[in-house]
Tab-separated table of C-alpha atoms and ligand atoms in Angstrom:
chain	number	residue	atom	x	y	z
A	1	MET	CA	53.727	-18.287	130.573
A	2	SER	CA	51.960	-15.015	130.091
A	3	PHE	CA	51.893	-11.891	128.059
A	4	ILE	CA	53.792	-8.921	129.444
A	5	ILE	CA	53.551	-5.157	129.061
A	6	MET	CA	56.802	-3.360	128.356
A	7	GLN	CA	56.586	-0.563	130.873
A	8	ASP	CA	58.651	1.888	128.830
A	9	ALA	CA	56.391	1.505	125.774
A	10	CYS	CA	53.039	1.618	127.568
A	11	ILE	CA	51.219	4.958	127.272
A	12	ALA	CA	48.640	3.904	129.858
A	13	CYS	CA	45.671	4.259	127.516
A	14	GLY	CA	43.794	1.489	129.326
A	15	ALA	CA	42.641	-0.333	126.162
A	16	CYS	CA	44.162	-3.628	127.265
A	17	ARG	CA	42.370	-3.496	130.564
A	18	GLU	CA	39.052	-2.864	128.853
A	19	GLU	CA	39.610	-5.711	126.398
A	20	CYS	CA	40.793	-8.330	128.867
A	21	PRO	CA	38.138	-11.009	129.541
A	22	ASN	CA	39.930	-12.203	132.659
A	23	ASP	CA	40.476	-8.941	134.508
A	24	ALA	CA	44.190	-9.660	134.271
A	25	VAL	CA	45.393	-6.092	133.734
A	26	GLU	CA	45.977	-3.615	136.526
A	27	PRO	CA	47.597	-0.190	136.862
A	28	SER	CA	51.285	-0.226	137.774
A	29	GLY	CA	52.937	3.094	138.404
A	30	ALA	CA	52.704	5.193	135.230
A	31	ALA	CA	51.781	2.150	133.130
A	32	PHE	CA	49.785	-1.076	133.330
A	33	ARG	CA	50.849	-4.641	134.049
A	34	ILE	CA	49.464	-8.104	133.367
A	35	ILE	CA	48.852	-10.423	136.288
A	36	PRO	CA	50.408	-13.709	135.050
A	37	GLU	CA	48.164	-15.983	137.081
A	38	LYS	CA	45.057	-14.501	135.456
A	39	CYS	CA	46.270	-14.253	131.843
A	40	SER	CA	44.978	-16.923	129.450
A	41	GLU	CA	47.025	-15.571	126.531
A	42	CYS	CA	43.957	-14.791	124.463
A	43	ALA	CA	45.933	-11.972	122.742
A	44	SER	CA	43.004	-9.566	122.805
A	45	CYS	CA	45.071	-6.944	124.593
A	46	LEU	CA	48.008	-7.342	122.238
A	47	GLU	CA	45.791	-6.815	119.192
A	48	ASN	CA	44.323	-3.639	120.665
A	49	CYS	CA	47.432	-1.970	122.064
A	50	PRO	CA	48.153	1.226	120.083
A	51	SER	CA	51.814	1.303	121.044
A	52	GLY	CA	52.858	-2.314	120.569
A	53	ALA	CA	53.772	-2.519	124.226
A	54	ILE	CA	52.462	-6.046	124.816
A	55	VAL	CA	54.609	-9.043	123.967
A	56	GLU	CA	54.735	-12.744	124.698
A	57	ASP	CA	56.942	-13.514	127.661
B	1	SF4	S1	46.298	-11.973	126.689
B	1	SF4	FE1	44.064	-11.952	127.100
B	1	SF4	S2	43.877	-12.727	129.191
B	1	SF4	FE2	46.018	-12.108	128.929
B	1	SF4	S3	46.072	-9.997	129.672
B	1	SF4	FE3	45.746	-9.926	127.438
B	1	SF4	S4	43.514	-9.778	127.194
B	1	SF4	FE4	43.931	-10.484	129.278
B	2	SF4	S1	46.808	-1.015	125.506
B	2	SF4	FE1	49.056	-0.864	125.414
B	2	SF4	S2	49.534	1.316	125.742
B	2	SF4	FE2	47.401	0.959	126.399
B	2	SF4	S3	47.554	0.574	128.628
B	2	SF4	FE3	47.616	-1.405	127.574
B	2	SF4	S4	49.805	-1.863	127.267
B	2	SF4	FE4	49.624	0.324	127.752
């Protein structure tokens, strides 16, 4: 399991990438994505996303 970024809702602000302790967020087209294998589900990104684009898978 992992957290996922809803591509349509992501405004590519980069906050999740800065907050992630596991370097599990990377750019993906016009948005960002979470690399499932690296995500520990700490929820730090979810709490800091200004657009509510991050949800539990
Ligand atoms: S839940 Fe935590 S480990 Fe997973 S992508 Fe978000 S900040 Fe990184
Ligand atoms: S914090 Fe939210 S809006 Fe910003 S890049 Fe991450 S998923 Fe996209």
